[in-house]
Amino acid sequence: MKEKYLLHCPGCGRLFPDRYTLDCPGGCDALLRAVYAERRLILESLPGIFRYSGWLPIEGHLPIDAGPVSYESVGLARELGVSHLTITFSGYWPERGAGMETCSFKELEAQPTALRLREKGAGIIQVSSAGNTGRAFCQVSGLTGTPVVVVVPTPAADRLWTTVPAENVCLITIDGDYSDSIAFGREVCTLPGIVPEGGAKNVARRDGMGTVMLDGTVSSGRLPDYYFQAVGSGTGGIAAWEAAERLIADGRFGSRLPELHLSQNLPFVPMVRAHEAGRRDIVPSEDMPDPEASIARVSADVLTNRHPPWGIRGGVFDALAASGGRMYAVTNEEAQDAGRLFAEIEGIDLDPAAAVAVASLACAVDERFIDPKKHVLLNVTGGGYERAAEDLDRHRIEPFTWARAGAGLDGSLRDDILEWVSEQGVAVRA
Ligand SMILES: *Cc1c(COP(=O)(O)O)cnc(C)c1O
Ligand SMILES: [Zn+2]
């Protein structure tokens, strides 16, 4: 093939060029995958994530130097009794060279996604998150001028901040809850020139997150035996599996898929329940009874996705089935203890979700779910908020406009957004 990559549908086997395609043109319920012509991992001499652009669905790169940073742990490894522990850190930790200033691995997703969209001329991206994803997209927008439309509930708007001014964010606040903002975001995507981010269906998102597996493997010279991560959607777990398959095909890093050890935060653990029951589908009444109440009680709210890509072909269920491994349900207290331990021993504060992953590793060793002599890759998905607050500026994103829950896109709102779109000067494919 001439192209750097094509998209492949595991449902029907079709192979086709990328037009910022999120779904199989044949209508399969499956996650498309990027298939790269180059089977060897070629490291580019570019900073941050673009070191791995050989296996990202993009042609160029962005002027951003933030990427995952891996190192061999001494302190935590000794404390837990693990012989070979590689920590891959995504967040802000200048002493280790980690420069994700919004402090989570969602920046690994936002960078290639913004660039892929621009290169395909697909338009302007819309996201409906006031959490780590929303912040990461606003930051990439601030650093590159890439426009983004963000829709969030009014009270959550305070959680969106950047460390550089972000002048190209169209923030729409909704007088309602998250479901209302997601519904409104969907309406906004019916406007010409605005496209949805796509979640797990977005190959740029997954291959961006997959650079954690690439970086950890390159750093230790071999594929790990075990991969630990806290999951909400599980997209990072799918991405790790896909990246590991590419590394196996490369031939230089080992021939066995790492086992996936994925964790959630009690009491909201739908994937843990479905996994224990061996089910390809999540049954809401059994796997996430009383979701509002249990979501309100977890300490790591980025792990509370109600519609994870679990059963879809190529999703989390398949990733676990192919790789082996298991899932963990971690209490708030276990996570807080693990976060404290990590800060004390390794020297950086963690995102509550990353603390859940550390707790799951401690549990795996205690319960002998892993052989402590083998190689572990711990994906520390976020951290460094305290350091970032000391070192960096914090810019609030000012709302562009607002709407009532369920209001729909009325005429004047529509015109305002379209005018904003035309001011961005983005070339949109016909
Ligand atoms: C989003 C997020 C996760 C969960 O990632 P998924 O792979 O999408 O489930 C874990 N930790 C942090 C810090 C996150 O922002
Ligand atoms: Zn298909």
Coordinates of C-alpha atoms and ligand atoms in Angstrom, one line a residue:
M1 CA 0.0 0.0 0.0
K2 CA 1.2 3.5 -0.8
E3 CA -0.6 5.2 2.1
K4 CA 1.1 5.4 5.4
Y5 CA -1.9 3.6 6.9
L6 CA -5.3 2.3 6.0
L7 CA -8.3 1.7 8.3
H8 CA -9.4 -1.9 8.8
C9 CA -12.8 -3.1 10.0
P10 CA -12.5 -6.3 12.2
G11 CA -16.2 -6.9 11.5
C12 CA -16.2 -7.3 7.7
G13 CA -12.5 -7.3 7.0
R14 CA -12.7 -4.2 4.7
L15 CA -9.6 -2.1 4.3
F16 CA -10.0 1.6 3.2
P17 CA -8.4 5.0 3.3
D18 CA -9.1 7.3 6.3
R19 CA -11.4 10.3 5.8
Y20 CA -11.6 10.9 9.6
T21 CA -13.8 7.8 9.5
L22 CA -15.3 6.8 12.8
D23 CA -17.5 3.9 11.7
C24 CA -17.3 1.1 9.2
P25 CA -19.0 2.2 5.9
G26 CA -20.6 -1.2 5.9
G27 CA -22.3 -0.5 9.2
C28 CA -20.5 -3.1 11.3
D29 CA -20.7 -2.7 15.1
A30 CA -16.9 -2.8 15.5
L31 CA -14.0 -0.5 16.3
L32 CA -12.0 0.4 13.2
R33 CA -8.2 0.0 13.5
A34 CA -5.4 1.8 11.8
V35 CA -3.1 -0.6 9.9
Y36 CA 0.4 0.9 9.3
A37 CA 2.4 -0.1 6.2
E38 CA 5.6 0.1 8.3
R39 CA 5.7 -2.9 10.5
R40 CA 8.8 -1.7 12.4
L41 CA 8.5 0.9 15.1
I42 CA 10.6 3.8 13.8
L43 CA 11.4 6.4 16.4
E44 CA 11.3 10.0 15.0
S45 CA 13.7 12.6 16.4
L46 CA 10.7 14.7 17.5
P47 CA 9.8 15.7 21.0
G48 CA 6.9 14.3 23.1
I49 CA 4.4 12.0 21.5
F50 CA 5.5 12.7 18.0
R51 CA 8.5 10.5 18.6
Y52 CA 6.0 7.8 17.8
S53 CA 4.3 9.4 14.9
G54 CA 5.3 6.4 12.7
W55 CA 2.4 4.6 14.3
L56 CA 0.0 7.6 14.7
P57 CA -2.7 8.3 12.0
I58 CA -1.2 11.6 11.1
E59 CA 1.3 12.9 8.5
G60 CA 2.9 15.9 10.3
H61 CA 3.4 17.0 13.9
L62 CA 2.4 19.8 16.2
P63 CA 4.7 22.2 18.1
I64 CA 4.1 20.5 21.4
D65 CA 6.7 18.6 23.4
A66 CA 4.5 16.7 25.9
G67 CA 4.5 13.0 25.8
P68 CA 4.6 9.9 28.1
V69 CA 7.7 9.5 30.2
S70 CA 9.0 6.1 31.4
Y71 CA 11.4 5.1 34.0
E72 CA 12.4 2.1 36.1
S73 CA 11.0 2.4 39.6
V74 CA 13.3 1.7 42.5
G75 CA 11.3 2.8 45.5
L76 CA 7.8 1.7 44.7
A77 CA 9.1 -1.5 43.2
R78 CA 11.0 -2.4 46.4
E79 CA 8.0 -1.4 48.6
L80 CA 5.6 -3.6 46.6
G81 CA 8.2 -6.4 46.1
V82 CA 8.1 -6.3 42.3
S83 CA 11.5 -7.0 40.5
H84 CA 10.9 -5.0 37.3
L85 CA 8.6 -2.1 37.5
T86 CA 8.4 0.4 34.6
I87 CA 6.4 3.5 35.4
T88 CA 5.0 5.4 32.4
F89 CA 3.9 8.8 33.7
S90 CA 1.6 11.2 31.9
G91 CA 1.2 14.5 33.7
Y92 CA 3.3 17.3 35.0
W93 CA 6.6 16.4 36.5
P94 CA 9.4 18.6 35.2
E95 CA 12.2 16.7 37.1
R96 CA 11.3 13.7 35.0
G97 CA 10.8 15.6 31.8
A98 CA 7.0 15.2 31.9
G99 CA 5.3 18.3 30.5
M100 CA 1.6 17.5 30.2
E101 CA 0.5 20.7 31.9
T102 CA -3.2 19.7 32.2
C103 CA -1.9 16.7 34.1
S104 CA -3.5 13.7 32.4
F105 CA -2.9 11.2 29.5
K106 CA -5.9 12.7 27.7
E107 CA -3.3 15.0 26.1
L108 CA -2.0 11.9 24.4
E109 CA -5.4 11.7 22.8
A110 CA -6.0 15.3 22.1
Q111 CA -2.8 16.0 20.2
P112 CA -3.1 13.4 17.4
T113 CA -6.9 13.8 17.2
A114 CA -6.6 17.6 16.6
L115 CA -4.0 17.0 14.0
R116 CA -5.7 14.2 12.2
L117 CA -8.8 16.3 11.9
R118 CA -6.9 19.2 10.5
E119 CA -5.0 17.0 8.0
K120 CA -8.2 15.4 6.8
G121 CA -10.0 18.8 6.5
A122 CA -12.8 17.3 8.4
G123 CA -13.8 20.5 10.3
I124 CA -13.9 21.5 13.9
I125 CA -14.0 19.1 16.8
Q126 CA -16.7 19.0 19.5
V127 CA -16.2 17.5 22.9
S128 CA -18.6 17.3 25.9
S129 CA -16.3 16.8 28.8
A130 CA -15.4 19.2 31.7
G131 CA -12.9 16.6 33.0
N132 CA -9.5 15.6 31.8
T133 CA -10.5 15.3 28.2
G134 CA -12.1 18.7 27.9
R135 CA -9.0 20.3 29.6
A136 CA -6.6 18.5 27.3
F137 CA -8.4 19.6 24.2
C138 CA -8.6 23.2 25.4
Q139 CA -4.8 23.1 26.1
V140 CA -4.0 21.7 22.7
S141 CA -6.2 24.4 21.2
G142 CA -4.3 27.1 23.2
L143 CA -0.9 25.7 22.1
T144 CA -1.8 25.4 18.4
G145 CA -4.7 27.6 17.7
T146 CA -6.8 24.6 16.7
P147 CA -10.5 25.5 17.3
V148 CA -12.6 23.3 19.5
V149 CA -16.2 23.4 20.6
V150 CA -16.8 22.3 24.3
V151 CA -20.2 21.8 25.8
V152 CA -20.5 21.3 29.5
P153 CA -23.0 21.8 32.4
T154 CA -22.7 25.4 33.8
P155 CA -21.3 24.4 37.2
A156 CA -18.6 22.2 35.6
A157 CA -17.2 25.0 33.5
D158 CA -14.8 25.9 36.4
R159 CA -13.0 22.6 35.9
L160 CA -11.8 23.7 32.4
W161 CA -8.5 25.5 32.6
T162 CA -5.4 25.8 30.6
T163 CA -1.9 26.9 31.3
V164 CA -1.7 29.1 28.2
P165 CA -4.4 31.4 26.9
A166 CA -6.9 29.5 24.7
E167 CA -8.6 32.0 22.4
N168 CA -10.1 29.4 20.0
V169 CA -12.3 27.6 22.4
C170 CA -16.1 27.9 21.9
L171 CA -17.4 27.0 25.3
I172 CA -21.1 26.5 25.5
T173 CA -22.5 26.1 29.0
I174 CA -25.8 24.2 29.5
D175 CA -28.2 24.9 32.2
G176 CA -28.6 21.2 33.0
D177 CA -26.6 18.0 33.7
Y178 CA -24.1 16.0 31.8
S179 CA -26.7 14.1 29.7
D180 CA -28.2 17.4 28.7
S181 CA -24.8 18.7 27.5
I182 CA -24.1 15.5 25.6
A183 CA -27.4 15.8 23.9
F184 CA -26.8 19.4 23.1
G185 CA -23.3 18.5 21.8
R186 CA -24.9 16.1 19.4
E187 CA -27.1 18.9 18.1
V188 CA -24.1 21.1 17.6
C189 CA -22.5 18.4 15.5
T190 CA -25.3 18.6 13.0
L191 CA -24.0 22.1 12.0
P192 CA -21.8 22.1 8.9
G193 CA -18.1 21.9 9.8
I194 CA -18.4 20.5 13.3
V195 CA -17.6 16.9 14.0
P196 CA -17.8 14.7 17.1
E197 CA -14.6 13.6 18.8
G198 CA -15.8 10.0 18.6
G199 CA -14.5 8.5 21.9
A200 CA -13.1 5.0 21.6
K201 CA -14.1 4.9 17.9
N202 CA -11.4 7.5 17.1
V203 CA -8.2 5.7 16.0
A204 CA -6.2 8.8 16.7
R205 CA -7.4 8.7 20.3
R206 CA -6.5 5.0 20.7
D207 CA -3.1 5.2 19.0
G208 CA -2.3 8.3 21.0
M209 CA -3.0 6.5 24.2
G210 CA -1.2 3.4 22.8
T211 CA 2.1 5.4 23.0
V212 CA 2.2 4.5 26.7
M213 CA 2.8 0.9 25.7
L214 CA 5.3 2.0 23.1
D215 CA 7.2 4.2 25.4
G216 CA 7.3 1.7 28.3
T217 CA 8.5 -1.0 25.9
V218 CA 11.1 1.1 24.3
S219 CA 12.3 2.3 27.7
S220 CA 12.8 -1.2 29.1
G221 CA 13.7 -2.8 25.8
R222 CA 11.0 -5.4 25.8
L223 CA 7.2 -5.9 26.1
P224 CA 6.0 -6.1 29.7
D225 CA 4.4 -9.2 31.0
Y226 CA 1.7 -7.2 32.8
Y227 CA 0.0 -3.8 32.0
F228 CA -1.8 -2.0 34.9
Q229 CA -4.3 0.8 34.3
A230 CA -7.4 2.3 35.9
V231 CA -10.2 2.4 33.3
G232 CA -13.5 4.3 32.9
S233 CA -14.1 3.7 29.2
G234 CA -11.3 1.2 28.9
T235 CA -10.0 2.9 25.7
G236 CA -6.5 3.0 27.2
G237 CA -6.7 -0.8 27.7
I238 CA -7.8 -1.4 24.1
A239 CA -5.0 0.9 22.9
A240 CA -2.4 -0.9 25.0
W241 CA -3.5 -4.2 23.4
E242 CA -3.4 -2.8 19.9
A243 CA 0.0 -1.3 20.4
A244 CA 1.3 -4.5 21.9
E245 CA 0.1 -6.4 18.8
R246 CA 2.1 -4.0 16.6
L247 CA 5.2 -4.4 18.8
I248 CA 4.9 -8.2 18.5
A249 CA 4.6 -7.9 14.7
D250 CA 7.8 -5.7 14.7
G251 CA 9.6 -8.7 16.2
R252 CA 12.2 -7.0 18.3
F253 CA 10.3 -6.7 21.6
G254 CA 8.9 -10.2 22.4
S255 CA 6.1 -12.4 21.2
R256 CA 3.6 -12.6 24.0
L257 CA 0.8 -10.1 24.6
P258 CA 1.0 -8.5 28.0
E259 CA -1.8 -9.4 30.4
L260 CA -4.2 -6.5 31.0
H261 CA -4.8 -5.7 34.6
L262 CA -7.5 -3.1 34.6
S263 CA -9.1 -1.4 37.6
Q264 CA -12.2 0.6 38.5
N265 CA -13.2 2.5 41.6
L266 CA -15.9 1.1 44.0
P267 CA -18.8 1.3 44.2
F268 CA -19.1 2.1 40.4
V269 CA -17.5 -0.9 38.7
P270 CA -19.6 -2.1 35.7
M271 CA -16.8 -3.6 33.7
V272 CA -15.5 -5.5 36.8
R273 CA -18.9 -7.1 37.3
A274 CA -19.4 -8.0 33.6
H275 CA -16.0 -9.5 33.5
E276 CA -16.6 -11.6 36.7
A277 CA -19.8 -12.8 35.1
G278 CA -18.0 -13.5 31.8
R279 CA -20.6 -11.5 29.9
R280 CA -20.0 -9.6 26.6
D281 CA -22.7 -7.2 27.6
I282 CA -23.1 -4.9 30.6
V283 CA -26.4 -5.5 32.3
P284 CA -27.2 -2.1 34.0
S285 CA -29.4 -3.6 36.7
E286 CA -26.7 -6.0 37.8
D287 CA -23.5 -4.3 36.9
M288 CA -24.3 -0.7 37.8
P289 CA -27.4 -0.6 40.0
D290 CA -28.3 2.9 41.2
P291 CA -25.6 4.6 39.0
E292 CA -26.2 8.2 40.2
A293 CA -25.6 7.2 43.9
S294 CA -22.6 5.0 43.2
I295 CA -21.0 7.6 40.8
A296 CA -21.4 10.2 43.5
R297 CA -19.4 8.0 45.9
V298 CA -16.2 7.3 43.9
S299 CA -13.1 9.3 44.4
A300 CA -11.9 9.0 40.8
D301 CA -14.8 10.4 38.8
V302 CA -13.0 10.0 35.4
L303 CA -13.6 6.3 35.9
T304 CA -17.4 6.5 35.8
N305 CA -18.3 6.0 32.2
R306 CA -21.8 4.5 31.9
H307 CA -21.4 3.4 28.3
P308 CA -17.9 1.9 27.9
P309 CA -16.9 0.2 24.6
W310 CA -17.1 -3.2 26.4
G311 CA -18.9 -5.6 24.2
I312 CA -18.3 -4.0 20.8
R313 CA -16.0 -6.0 18.4
G314 CA -12.4 -5.0 19.2
G315 CA -13.5 -3.5 22.5
V316 CA -12.4 -4.1 26.1
F317 CA -14.0 -7.6 26.4
D318 CA -12.1 -8.7 23.4
A319 CA -8.9 -7.1 24.6
L320 CA -9.1 -9.0 27.9
A321 CA -10.0 -12.2 26.1
A322 CA -7.0 -12.0 23.8
S323 CA -4.5 -10.9 26.4
G324 CA -5.6 -12.6 29.6
G325 CA -5.4 -10.7 32.8
R326 CA -8.1 -9.5 35.1
M327 CA -10.1 -6.6 36.6
Y328 CA -9.9 -5.1 40.1
A329 CA -12.4 -3.2 42.2
V330 CA -10.6 -0.7 44.4
T331 CA -12.1 1.2 47.3
N332 CA -11.6 5.0 47.8
E333 CA -9.5 4.2 50.9
E334 CA -7.2 1.8 49.1
A335 CA -6.7 4.3 46.4
Q336 CA -6.0 7.2 48.8
D337 CA -3.5 5.1 50.7
A338 CA -1.8 4.1 47.4
G339 CA -1.7 7.7 46.2
R340 CA -0.1 8.8 49.4
L341 CA 2.4 6.0 49.2
F342 CA 3.3 6.9 45.7
A343 CA 3.8 10.6 46.5
E344 CA 6.0 9.7 49.4
I345 CA 8.2 7.2 47.6
E346 CA 8.2 8.3 44.0
G347 CA 7.8 12.0 44.8
I348 CA 4.8 13.3 42.8
D349 CA 1.0 13.7 43.6
L350 CA -1.3 11.5 41.6
D351 CA -4.7 11.9 39.8
P352 CA -7.2 9.8 41.9
A353 CA -7.6 7.5 38.9
A354 CA -3.8 6.8 38.8
A355 CA -4.0 6.0 42.5
V356 CA -6.6 3.4 41.8
A357 CA -4.1 1.7 39.4
V358 CA -1.3 1.8 42.0
A359 CA -3.7 0.2 44.5
S360 CA -4.6 -2.5 42.0
L361 CA -0.9 -3.4 41.6
A362 CA -0.5 -3.7 45.4
C363 CA -3.5 -6.0 45.4
A364 CA -2.2 -8.1 42.5
V365 CA 1.1 -8.7 44.4
D366 CA -0.7 -9.4 47.8
E367 CA -3.1 -11.8 46.2
R368 CA -0.5 -13.4 44.0
F369 CA -2.4 -12.6 40.8
I370 CA 1.0 -11.9 39.2
D371 CA 4.5 -13.3 39.4
P372 CA 6.5 -10.5 41.1
K373 CA 9.7 -11.5 39.3
K374 CA 8.2 -10.7 35.9
H375 CA 8.0 -7.3 34.1
V376 CA 5.3 -4.8 35.0
L377 CA 4.3 -1.7 33.2
L378 CA 2.3 0.7 35.4
N379 CA 0.4 3.4 33.4
V380 CA 0.3 6.4 35.7
T381 CA -2.4 8.2 33.7
G382 CA -2.3 11.5 35.6
G383 CA -0.6 13.5 38.2
G384 CA 1.4 16.5 39.1
Y385 CA -1.5 18.8 39.8
E386 CA 0.1 20.2 43.0
R387 CA 3.4 20.9 41.1
A388 CA 1.5 22.5 38.2
A389 CA -0.5 24.7 40.6
E390 CA 2.9 26.0 42.0
D391 CA 4.7 26.5 38.7
L392 CA 2.2 27.4 36.0
D393 CA -0.4 30.0 35.1
R394 CA -4.0 29.0 35.1
H395 CA -6.4 30.5 32.6
R396 CA -10.1 30.1 32.9
I397 CA -12.1 29.5 29.7
E398 CA -14.8 32.1 29.4
P399 CA -18.1 30.9 28.0
F400 CA -19.0 31.9 24.5
T401 CA -22.7 31.3 25.0
W402 CA -25.2 29.2 27.0
A403 CA -28.4 27.3 26.5
R404 CA -31.2 25.8 28.5
A405 CA -31.4 22.0 28.9
G406 CA -33.3 20.5 26.1
A407 CA -33.6 23.8 24.3
G408 CA -32.2 22.6 21.0
L409 CA -30.4 24.8 18.6
D410 CA -32.6 27.7 18.0
G411 CA -32.0 30.2 15.2
S412 CA -29.9 32.8 17.0
L413 CA -27.8 30.3 18.8
R414 CA -27.2 28.5 15.5
D415 CA -26.2 31.8 13.8
D416 CA -23.8 32.7 16.7
I417 CA -22.0 29.3 16.5
L418 CA -21.8 29.4 12.7
E419 CA -20.4 32.9 12.8
W420 CA -17.8 31.7 15.3
V421 CA -17.0 28.7 13.0
S422 CA -16.5 31.1 10.0
E423 CA -14.2 33.3 12.0
Q424 CA -11.9 30.3 12.7
G425 CA -10.9 30.1 9.0
V426 CA -10.8 26.3 9.0
A427 CA -10.9 24.7 5.6
V428 CA -13.8 22.2 5.7
R429 CA -14.0 19.3 3.2
A430 CA -17.1 19.4 1.1
Ligands
LIG1 C1 -9.6 9.1 31.3 C2 -8.7 8.7 32.4 C3 -8.6 7.3 32.8 C4 -9.4 6.2 32.1 O1 -9.0 6.1 30.8 P1 -9.8 5.1 29.8 O2 -8.7 4.3 29.2 O3 -10.4 6.0 28.8 O4 -10.8 4.3 30.5 C5 -7.7 7.0 33.8 N1 -7.0 8.0 34.4 C6 -7.1 9.3 34.0 C7 -6.2 10.3 34.8 C8 -7.9 9.7 33.0 O5 -8.0 11.0 32.7
ZN2 ZN -17.2 -3.6 8.6

